[in-house]
Structure formats: structure tokens, C-alpha cells
mmCIF file of C-alpha atoms in Angstrom:
data_model
loop_
_atom_site.group_PDB
_atom_site.id
_atom_site.type_symbol
_atom_site.label_atom_id
_atom_site.label_comp_id
_atom_site.label_asym_id
_atom_site.label_seq_id
_atom_site.Cartn_x
_atom_site.Cartn_y
_atom_site.Cartn_z
ATOM 1 C CA UNK A 26 -17.572 19.880 61.101
ATOM 2 C CA UNK A 27 -15.790 21.209 58.188
ATOM 3 C CA UNK A 28 -12.385 19.217 57.725
ATOM 4 C CA UNK A 29 -8.968 20.952 56.474
ATOM 5 C CA UNK A 30 -6.976 17.922 54.146
ATOM 6 C CA UNK A 31 -3.992 18.062 55.922
ATOM 7 C CA UNK A 32 -2.524 15.280 52.950
ATOM 8 C CA UNK A 33 1.031 17.007 52.497
ATOM 9 C CA UNK A 34 2.102 16.893 48.541
ATOM 10 C CA UNK A 35 5.392 17.018 47.328
ATOM 11 C CA UNK A 36 7.202 19.901 44.801
ATOM 12 C CA UNK A 37 6.542 18.125 40.958
ATOM 13 C CA UNK A 38 11.036 17.924 40.240
ATOM 14 C CA UNK A 39 10.521 16.335 37.845
ATOM 15 C CA UNK A 40 10.898 18.117 33.483
ATOM 16 C CA UNK A 41 7.142 17.044 31.846
ATOM 17 C CA UNK A 42 8.308 16.276 27.915
ATOM 18 C CA UNK A 43 6.494 16.031 25.022
ATOM 19 C CA UNK A 44 6.634 12.707 23.546
ATOM 20 C CA UNK A 45 6.458 11.472 20.156
ATOM 21 C CA UNK A 46 5.022 9.615 18.295
ATOM 22 C CA UNK A 47 1.601 9.675 20.319
ATOM 23 C CA UNK A 48 -0.108 8.114 17.632
ATOM 24 C CA UNK A 49 1.774 5.266 18.221
ATOM 25 C CA UNK A 50 -0.708 3.802 21.416
ATOM 26 C CA UNK A 51 -3.971 4.685 18.779
ATOM 27 C CA UNK A 52 -1.825 2.583 15.837
ATOM 28 C CA UNK A 53 -1.263 -0.153 18.134
ATOM 29 C CA UNK A 54 -4.308 -0.456 19.865
ATOM 30 C CA UNK A 55 -6.674 0.106 16.195
ATOM 31 C CA UNK A 56 -4.664 -2.540 14.727
ATOM 32 C CA UNK A 57 -5.619 -4.920 17.446
ATOM 33 C CA UNK A 58 -9.125 -4.376 17.131
ATOM 34 C CA UNK A 59 -9.111 -4.315 12.874
ATOM 35 C CA UNK A 60 -7.372 -7.273 13.687
ATOM 36 C CA UNK A 61 -10.037 -10.250 15.774
ATOM 37 C CA UNK A 62 -11.543 -11.968 12.930
ATOM 38 C CA UNK A 63 -8.681 -14.183 11.199
ATOM 39 C CA UNK A 64 -10.883 -14.745 7.905
ATOM 40 C CA UNK A 65 -10.781 -11.484 6.761
ATOM 41 C CA UNK A 66 -6.261 -11.378 7.473
ATOM 42 C CA UNK A 67 -6.723 -15.426 5.499
ATOM 43 C CA UNK A 68 -8.762 -14.281 2.262
ATOM 44 C CA UNK A 69 -6.607 -11.647 1.949
ATOM 45 C CA UNK A 70 -3.373 -12.622 2.398
ATOM 46 C CA UNK A 71 -3.349 -16.143 1.345
ATOM 47 C CA UNK A 72 -3.111 -14.733 -2.209
ATOM 48 C CA UNK A 73 -0.452 -12.715 -1.621
ATOM 49 C CA UNK A 74 1.677 -15.037 0.268
ATOM 50 C CA UNK A 75 0.571 -17.829 -2.542
ATOM 51 C CA UNK A 76 2.023 -14.810 -5.063
ATOM 52 C CA UNK A 77 5.569 -14.274 -3.319
ATOM 53 C CA UNK A 78 6.979 -18.446 -3.996
ATOM 54 C CA UNK A 79 6.068 -18.706 -7.173
ATOM 55 C CA UNK A 80 7.562 -15.835 -7.785
ATOM 56 C CA UNK A 81 10.397 -16.544 -5.683
ATOM 57 C CA UNK A 82 10.873 -18.976 -7.193
ATOM 58 C CA UNK A 83 11.024 -17.429 -11.060
ATOM 59 C CA UNK A 84 13.581 -15.120 -9.765
ATOM 60 C CA UNK A 85 15.807 -17.947 -8.365
ATOM 61 C CA UNK A 86 15.033 -19.662 -12.467
ATOM 62 C CA UNK A 87 16.660 -16.835 -13.590
ATOM 63 C CA UNK A 88 19.102 -15.779 -11.672
ATOM 64 C CA UNK A 89 19.871 -19.330 -10.707
ATOM 65 C CA UNK A 90 18.726 -22.323 -13.772
ATOM 66 C CA UNK A 91 22.136 -24.155 -14.255
ATOM 67 C CA UNK A 92 21.669 -25.286 -10.033
ATOM 68 C CA UNK A 93 17.314 -25.793 -10.504
ATOM 69 C CA UNK A 94 18.108 -28.255 -13.513
ATOM 70 C CA UNK A 95 21.801 -30.122 -11.893
ATOM 71 C CA UNK A 96 19.499 -30.406 -8.382
ATOM 72 C CA UNK A 97 17.414 -32.675 -11.085
ATOM 73 C CA UNK A 98 20.198 -34.178 -12.294
ATOM 74 C CA UNK A 99 20.281 -33.962 -15.525
ATOM 75 C CA UNK A 100 23.764 -34.408 -17.839
ATOM 76 C CA UNK A 101 26.335 -30.863 -18.837
ATOM 77 C CA UNK A 102 24.861 -30.028 -22.275
ATOM 78 C CA UNK A 103 21.106 -30.846 -21.153
ATOM 79 C CA UNK A 104 21.368 -28.247 -18.133
ATOM 80 C CA UNK A 105 23.710 -25.805 -20.350
ATOM 81 C CA UNK A 106 20.125 -26.393 -23.359
ATOM 82 C CA UNK A 107 17.595 -26.288 -20.477
ATOM 83 C CA UNK A 108 19.023 -22.426 -19.008
ATOM 84 C CA UNK A 109 19.576 -20.986 -22.101
ATOM 85 C CA UNK A 110 15.475 -21.897 -22.535
ATOM 86 C CA UNK A 111 14.446 -20.519 -19.190
ATOM 87 C CA UNK A 112 16.646 -17.178 -19.125
ATOM 88 C CA UNK A 113 14.510 -16.982 -22.705
ATOM 89 C CA UNK A 114 11.166 -17.931 -21.390
ATOM 90 C CA UNK A 115 11.557 -15.913 -17.853
ATOM 91 C CA UNK A 116 11.550 -12.294 -18.000
ATOM 92 C CA UNK A 117 14.227 -9.834 -16.047
ATOM 93 C CA UNK A 118 13.568 -9.852 -12.592
ATOM 94 C CA UNK A 119 12.919 -6.016 -12.762
ATOM 95 C CA UNK A 120 10.129 -6.425 -15.307
ATOM 96 C CA UNK A 121 8.974 -9.197 -12.691
ATOM 97 C CA UNK A 122 8.984 -7.146 -9.548
ATOM 98 C CA UNK A 123 7.239 -4.646 -12.114
ATOM 99 C CA UNK A 124 4.178 -6.994 -13.106
ATOM 100 C CA UNK A 125 3.552 -8.951 -9.956
ATOM 101 C CA UNK A 126 3.364 -5.590 -7.476
ATOM 102 C CA UNK A 127 0.758 -4.830 -10.691
ATOM 103 C CA UNK A 128 -1.036 -7.304 -9.687
ATOM 104 C CA UNK A 129 -1.118 -6.812 -5.700
ATOM 105 C CA UNK A 130 -2.354 -3.473 -6.163
ATOM 106 C CA UNK A 131 -5.938 -5.254 -6.106
ATOM 107 C CA UNK A 132 -4.676 -6.689 -2.974
ATOM 108 C CA UNK A 133 -4.127 -3.819 -1.278
ATOM 109 C CA UNK A 134 -6.481 -1.335 -1.864
ATOM 110 C CA UNK A 135 -8.642 -5.045 -0.882
ATOM 111 C CA UNK A 136 -6.607 -5.356 2.508
ATOM 112 C CA UNK A 137 -6.664 -1.194 3.347
ATOM 113 C CA UNK A 138 -10.603 -0.198 2.192
ATOM 114 C CA UNK A 139 -11.129 -3.837 4.396
ATOM 115 C CA UNK A 140 -9.724 -2.842 6.695
ATOM 116 C CA UNK A 141 -9.742 0.823 7.102
ATOM 117 C CA UNK A 142 -13.833 1.505 6.627
ATOM 118 C CA UNK A 143 -13.998 1.338 9.752
ATOM 119 C CA UNK A 144 -12.310 3.746 11.392
ATOM 120 C CA UNK A 145 -13.221 6.598 10.895
ATOM 121 C CA UNK A 146 -16.883 6.189 10.310
ATOM 122 C CA UNK A 147 -17.337 3.563 13.720
ATOM 123 C CA UNK A 148 -16.122 6.177 15.503
ATOM 124 C CA UNK A 149 -18.218 8.213 14.632
ATOM 125 C CA UNK A 150 -21.091 5.725 14.817
ATOM 126 C CA UNK A 151 -20.465 5.059 18.450
ATOM 127 C CA UNK A 152 -18.537 8.096 20.057
ATOM 128 C CA UNK A 153 -15.356 6.527 20.363
ATOM 129 C CA UNK A 154 -13.324 10.130 18.914
ATOM 130 C CA UNK A 155 -15.289 12.510 21.906
ATOM 131 C CA UNK A 156 -12.928 10.074 23.785
ATOM 132 C CA UNK A 157 -9.891 10.190 22.043
ATOM 133 C CA UNK A 158 -10.122 14.008 22.167
ATOM 134 C CA UNK A 159 -11.044 14.496 25.712
ATOM 135 C CA UNK A 160 -7.110 13.032 26.265
ATOM 136 C CA UNK A 161 -3.922 15.452 25.540
ATOM 137 C CA UNK A 162 -3.452 14.147 21.042
ATOM 138 C CA UNK A 163 -4.055 16.175 18.541
ATOM 139 C CA UNK A 164 -5.745 15.986 15.554
ATOM 140 C CA UNK A 165 -2.605 15.150 13.963
ATOM 141 C CA UNK A 166 -2.341 12.954 16.296
ATOM 142 C CA UNK A 167 -6.115 10.918 15.589
ATOM 143 C CA UNK A 168 -5.061 10.466 12.090
ATOM 144 C CA UNK A 169 -1.637 9.175 12.201
ATOM 145 C CA UNK A 170 -2.840 6.627 14.190
ATOM 146 C CA UNK A 171 -5.816 5.609 11.915
ATOM 147 C CA UNK A 172 -3.399 5.729 8.726
ATOM 148 C CA UNK A 173 -0.755 3.980 10.156
ATOM 149 C CA UNK A 174 -3.623 1.340 11.035
ATOM 150 C CA UNK A 175 -4.966 1.268 7.280
ATOM 151 C CA UNK A 176 -1.293 1.431 5.991
ATOM 152 C CA UNK A 177 -0.002 -1.836 7.717
ATOM 153 C CA UNK A 178 -2.261 -3.302 6.201
ATOM 154 C CA UNK A 179 -1.356 -2.778 3.007
ATOM 155 C CA UNK A 180 2.552 -2.811 3.762
ATOM 156 C CA UNK A 181 1.101 -6.271 4.155
ATOM 157 C CA UNK A 182 0.394 -6.491 1.026
ATOM 158 C CA UNK A 183 2.628 -4.556 -1.584
ATOM 159 C CA UNK A 184 6.043 -3.374 0.346
ATOM 160 C CA UNK A 185 6.295 -6.742 2.498
ATOM 161 C CA UNK A 186 6.312 -9.266 -1.190
ATOM 162 C CA UNK A 187 7.982 -6.871 -3.306
ATOM 163 C CA UNK A 188 10.576 -6.679 -0.337
ATOM 164 C CA UNK A 189 11.216 -10.610 -0.635
ATOM 165 C CA UNK A 190 11.059 -11.050 -3.812
ATOM 166 C CA UNK A 191 14.188 -8.534 -3.830
ATOM 167 C CA UNK A 192 15.829 -10.990 -0.834
ATOM 168 C CA UNK A 193 14.967 -13.307 -3.316
ATOM 169 C CA UNK A 194 16.602 -11.694 -6.543
ATOM 170 C CA UNK A 195 19.908 -10.682 -4.024
ATOM 171 C CA UNK A 196 20.667 -14.539 -2.121
ATOM 172 C CA UNK A 197 19.901 -15.885 -5.995
ATOM 173 C CA UNK A 198 22.655 -13.562 -7.787
ATOM 174 C CA UNK A 199 26.159 -14.831 -8.708
ATOM 175 C CA UNK A 200 28.698 -12.446 -7.158
ATOM 176 C CA UNK A 201 25.566 -10.643 -6.075
ATOM 177 C CA UNK A 202 25.288 -9.070 -8.894
ATOM 178 C CA UNK A 203 21.474 -7.913 -8.041
ATOM 179 C CA UNK A 204 23.376 -6.113 -5.225
ATOM 180 C CA UNK A 205 25.522 -4.350 -7.197
ATOM 181 C CA UNK A 206 24.449 -3.608 -10.082
ATOM 182 C CA UNK A 207 20.297 -2.584 -9.240
ATOM 183 C CA UNK A 208 20.123 -2.039 -5.791
ATOM 184 C CA UNK A 209 18.026 1.402 -7.566
ATOM 185 C CA UNK A 210 15.695 -1.274 -7.729
ATOM 186 C CA UNK A 211 14.962 -2.548 -4.356
ATOM 187 C CA UNK A 212 14.238 1.496 -3.278
ATOM 188 C CA UNK A 213 12.275 1.510 -5.952
ATOM 189 C CA UNK A 214 9.968 -1.164 -4.592
ATOM 190 C CA UNK A 215 9.953 -0.089 -1.686
ATOM 191 C CA UNK A 216 9.176 3.878 -2.547
ATOM 192 C CA UNK A 217 6.027 2.214 -4.689
ATOM 193 C CA UNK A 218 4.571 0.327 -3.112
ATOM 194 C CA UNK A 219 4.923 3.061 -0.065
ATOM 195 C CA UNK A 220 3.050 5.625 -2.769
ATOM 196 C CA UNK A 221 0.220 2.622 -3.805
ATOM 197 C CA UNK A 222 -0.388 2.633 0.368
ATOM 198 C CA UNK A 223 -0.350 6.527 0.611
ATOM 199 C CA UNK A 224 -2.656 6.686 -2.040
ATOM 200 C CA UNK A 225 -5.298 3.998 -1.131
ATOM 201 C CA UNK A 226 -5.118 4.970 2.014
ATOM 202 C CA UNK A 227 -6.581 8.500 1.747
ATOM 203 C CA UNK A 228 -9.333 7.480 -0.102
ATOM 204 C CA UNK A 229 -10.139 4.556 1.984
ATOM 205 C CA UNK A 230 -9.961 7.056 5.072
ATOM 206 C CA UNK A 231 -11.776 9.795 2.673
ATOM 207 C CA UNK A 232 -14.548 8.552 2.717
ATOM 208 C CA UNK A 233 -14.676 6.813 6.875
ATOM 209 C CA UNK A 234 -14.370 10.053 7.130
ATOM 210 C CA UNK A 235 -17.568 11.375 4.942
ATOM 211 C CA UNK A 236 -20.233 8.387 6.237
ATOM 212 C CA UNK A 237 -20.864 6.882 9.379
ATOM 213 C CA UNK A 238 -21.411 2.527 8.497
ATOM 214 C CA UNK A 239 -18.568 1.041 6.932
ATOM 215 C CA UNK A 240 -19.879 -0.596 4.667
ATOM 216 C CA UNK A 241 -20.914 3.160 2.323
ATOM 217 C CA UNK A 242 -17.364 3.338 2.984
ATOM 218 C CA UNK A 243 -16.664 0.301 1.097
ATOM 219 C CA UNK A 244 -18.461 0.970 -2.184
ATOM 220 C CA UNK A 245 -17.661 4.932 -2.195
ATOM 221 C CA UNK A 246 -13.881 3.052 -1.987
ATOM 222 C CA UNK A 247 -14.460 0.692 -5.025
ATOM 223 C CA UNK A 248 -16.528 2.594 -7.120
ATOM 224 C CA UNK A 249 -13.400 4.873 -6.948
ATOM 225 C CA UNK A 250 -11.244 3.266 -7.850
ATOM 226 C CA UNK A 251 -13.163 0.895 -10.412
ATOM 227 C CA UNK A 252 -15.816 3.584 -12.185
ATOM 228 C CA UNK A 253 -13.086 6.265 -13.821
ATOM 229 C CA UNK A 254 -11.277 2.940 -14.901
ATOM 230 C CA UNK A 255 -13.695 1.878 -17.141
ATOM 231 C CA UNK A 256 -14.638 4.368 -18.543
ATOM 232 C CA UNK A 257 -11.562 6.052 -19.317
ATOM 233 C CA UNK A 258 -11.231 2.993 -20.781
ATOM 234 C CA UNK A 259 -14.187 3.543 -23.219
ATOM 235 C CA UNK A 260 -13.488 6.738 -23.736
ATOM 236 C CA UNK A 261 -10.060 5.410 -24.521
ATOM 237 C CA UNK A 262 -12.395 2.907 -26.920
ATOM 238 C CA UNK A 263 -14.604 6.003 -28.676
ATOM 239 C CA UNK A 264 -11.806 8.821 -29.331
ATOM 240 C CA UNK A 265 -8.386 6.602 -29.961
ATOM 241 C CA UNK A 266 -7.025 9.682 -27.025
ATOM 242 C CA UNK A 267 -4.917 7.454 -24.463
ATOM 243 C CA UNK A 268 -4.955 10.505 -22.353
ATOM 244 C CA UNK A 269 -8.464 10.213 -21.426
ATOM 245 C CA UNK A 270 -6.713 7.005 -19.121
ATOM 246 C CA UNK A 271 -5.110 9.559 -16.866
ATOM 247 C CA UNK A 272 -9.629 10.034 -15.072
ATOM 248 C CA UNK A 273 -7.967 7.056 -13.964
ATOM 249 C CA UNK A 274 -5.694 6.052 -10.774
ATOM 250 C CA UNK A 275 -5.782 2.617 -10.799
ATOM 251 C CA UNK A 276 -4.185 3.487 -14.312
ATOM 252 C CA UNK A 277 -2.199 6.078 -13.990
ATOM 253 C CA UNK A 278 -0.174 4.624 -11.158
ATOM 254 C CA UNK A 279 0.970 1.630 -13.056
ATOM 255 C CA UNK A 280 1.962 4.805 -15.873
ATOM 256 C CA UNK A 281 4.016 5.424 -12.954
ATOM 257 C CA UNK A 282 5.471 2.724 -11.741
ATOM 258 C CA UNK A 283 6.691 1.961 -15.317
ATOM 259 C CA UNK A 284 8.068 5.285 -15.107
ATOM 260 C CA UNK A 285 9.824 4.257 -12.015
ATOM 261 C CA UNK A 286 10.807 1.468 -12.760
ATOM 262 C CA UNK A 287 12.185 2.431 -17.207
ATOM 263 C CA UNK A 288 10.693 -0.030 -18.815
ATOM 264 C CA UNK A 289 8.158 0.423 -21.673
ATOM 265 C CA UNK A 290 5.251 -0.354 -22.100
ATOM 266 C CA UNK A 291 3.970 -3.748 -23.163
ATOM 267 C CA UNK A 292 0.044 -2.601 -24.183
ATOM 268 C CA UNK A 293 -1.866 -1.497 -27.634
ATOM 269 C CA UNK A 294 -2.132 0.816 -28.791
ATOM 270 C CA UNK A 295 1.433 2.360 -26.070
ATOM 271 C CA UNK A 296 -2.041 1.938 -23.480
ATOM 272 C CA UNK A 297 0.574 4.110 -21.267
ATOM 273 C CA UNK A 298 2.865 6.240 -23.232
ATOM 274 C CA UNK A 299 0.605 9.334 -22.843
ATOM 275 C CA UNK A 300 2.404 12.499 -20.736
ATOM 276 C CA UNK A 301 3.439 11.595 -17.283
ATOM 277 C CA UNK A 302 2.911 15.286 -15.364
ATOM 278 C CA UNK A 303 -1.468 14.149 -16.271
ATOM 279 C CA UNK A 304 -0.639 10.945 -14.248
ATOM 280 C CA UNK A 305 0.756 12.954 -11.724
ATOM 281 C CA UNK A 306 -1.222 15.605 -11.549
ATOM 282 C CA UNK A 307 -4.404 13.358 -10.823
ATOM 283 C CA UNK A 308 -3.033 11.789 -8.498
ATOM 284 C CA UNK A 309 -1.305 14.516 -6.570
ATOM 285 C CA UNK A 310 -4.771 16.189 -6.855
ATOM 286 C CA UNK A 311 -6.823 13.278 -5.830
ATOM 287 C CA UNK A 312 -3.901 13.448 -2.152
ATOM 288 C CA UNK A 313 -5.294 16.709 -1.737
ATOM 289 C CA UNK A 314 -8.497 16.833 -1.515
ATOM 290 C CA UNK A 315 -8.226 13.686 0.201
ATOM 291 C CA UNK A 316 -6.617 15.233 2.923
ATOM 292 C CA UNK A 317 -8.277 18.912 2.980
ATOM 293 C CA UNK A 318 -11.681 16.526 2.787
ATOM 294 C CA UNK A 319 -10.684 14.406 6.413
ATOM 295 C CA UNK A 320 -8.905 17.962 7.796
ATOM 296 C CA UNK A 321 -12.663 19.660 7.505
ATOM 297 C CA UNK A 322 -14.145 15.993 9.080
ATOM 298 C CA UNK A 323 -11.245 15.220 11.978
ATOM 299 C CA UNK A 324 -11.533 19.299 13.108
ATOM 300 C CA UNK A 325 -15.463 18.686 13.487
ATOM 301 C CA UNK A 326 -15.034 15.337 15.112
ATOM 302 C CA UNK A 327 -12.725 17.107 17.858
ATOM 303 C CA UNK A 328 -15.718 19.310 19.121
ATOM 304 C CA UNK A 329 -16.698 17.394 21.894
ATOM 305 C CA UNK A 330 -20.404 18.374 23.359
#
């Protein structure tokens, strides 16, 4: 005998709201999943940590050499002589920050490539993207969730160390002279770090979206950054035309960094003296191509059979 459902339903009296930052849970879960293995974290983040300590001491030595010598127990004459010598030998803070950031770019590539190369590839391999798109998230939410997961590790290798050194410069400078006189260096450090993190993250995610194996994405990322640099260096050596350096995203990032911080290149033959527009053109082209490729790939992934 058929029965009817006698359960009473109440009329919904609330309001439906579209939450912002819907990609945040996807980002947090991605960070938790990629950070389970501790050995890569130690290997990739220990060198930037050591470098941050060393460069922080150099910045402190630049601004307060008298204090360092005084702590050693030297007299005032020796302290003054050593202070003058330190001021001559230690570069200015701006150049130190640029040099330190240039070194950390490599670790940013390593960290983002290692932790981000499997974000799309492993989803496609195990079919996890079908579960994601079965939920009320858009393609943009999915992209942002993966983007900020990979960018998180880049921030730990470039952005945070750079800002720590700027903080040391602010605290070490007499009468807060670094904050009042060179405050723009702090903003430029953050801007340049985010620029490089964004470019590397786009390249890594683009490679990950094209393959189904994380190892293939890693190989593609390192080939993308290393091969054009070797090719550009060889072509410049043969033709003596520094414009060939614009073929390399890695070299272009250095050119943009020197322009942003208004520092002249000290390399041989003024290797970074080529037209700045070429550097922006190559970097912008790479970013646009990566976005277009990922948009196509994510659209294909959204189709749930």
C-alpha cells in the first residue's frame, strides 16, 4: 500500500549569498596536501633562510658598523676606521636587496615547480577535477585555487625574505632614515617579488595543465627557463647583439628588476642595456600564452562525463 511522505517542510526564510574567495578552501587543501612531505620543504627553504640571515647581517653592518665594532670591545679610533672600511666594502642596501632577490629567483622556480607541477596533472590523472566541478565552483575559482597554492611557496622563497631584509634595514637605519628616505624600496621589493612569483606560477601551471604526469611538467618548466638563457647567451656571444638576451624570461626578469630599482648593470658589455620594451614584450607574451592555454585546458577539464 502506497504511503505519502508526511514530513512537514518549513519555508526557507534566509537569503542566498554568493561568497567571495570561494577558491580559499581549495587553496588551503592544496597547501595541506602538497606540504605533507617535509624533506622537500627543508631542502628548498633552508637556503633562502640562511641567505636571509646573512644578508640581514650585511644590511645591519651597512647601517650600524660602529655598534658592531663597539660590541667587539674596540676603541673609538679603531671603530671609526673599521666603520669607514665596512661602508666602503658593503654595497648599499638597495643593491643588496636586488642581488639577494636575483639569487632567490632560482629557489622560487624550484619551489613553485616542485609543489605546483602536479596541481593540474595529478587532478587529471586521478580524475579529481570531476569532483571539483561537480560542486558549485567556476573555472576561475578552480584556477585561483591552484594559482595561490603554488604562489604560496614562491612567496616563502622570495617575498618574505625580501620583506624581512627591508624590515632589518628599517630597524637598523639611524632615525628611521630607510623608512623615511627609501620607503619606495619596500614597495618595489614586494612588487618585483609578486611579479616574479606570478610569472613562474603561470608557467608551472601551464606546463601542468598540458601533461598528466608531474615529472613531465617539471622537465618542461626547467627547459623553459634554462634553454632560452643558454641560447640567448650563445647568440649574444656570436653576434655581439645584446638584444638576444630578450629571448630569456630569466634574463628579462633581471632587466626589469634593475629598471624598477633604478640600478645600472655592472655586467660585462652592459648585458642589461637592451631595450626595456623587449623585456616587457617577452614576459607579457609568456603570461598571456600561459593564461590562454590554461583557459582552454580548464574548460576541457570542466566537462564532466
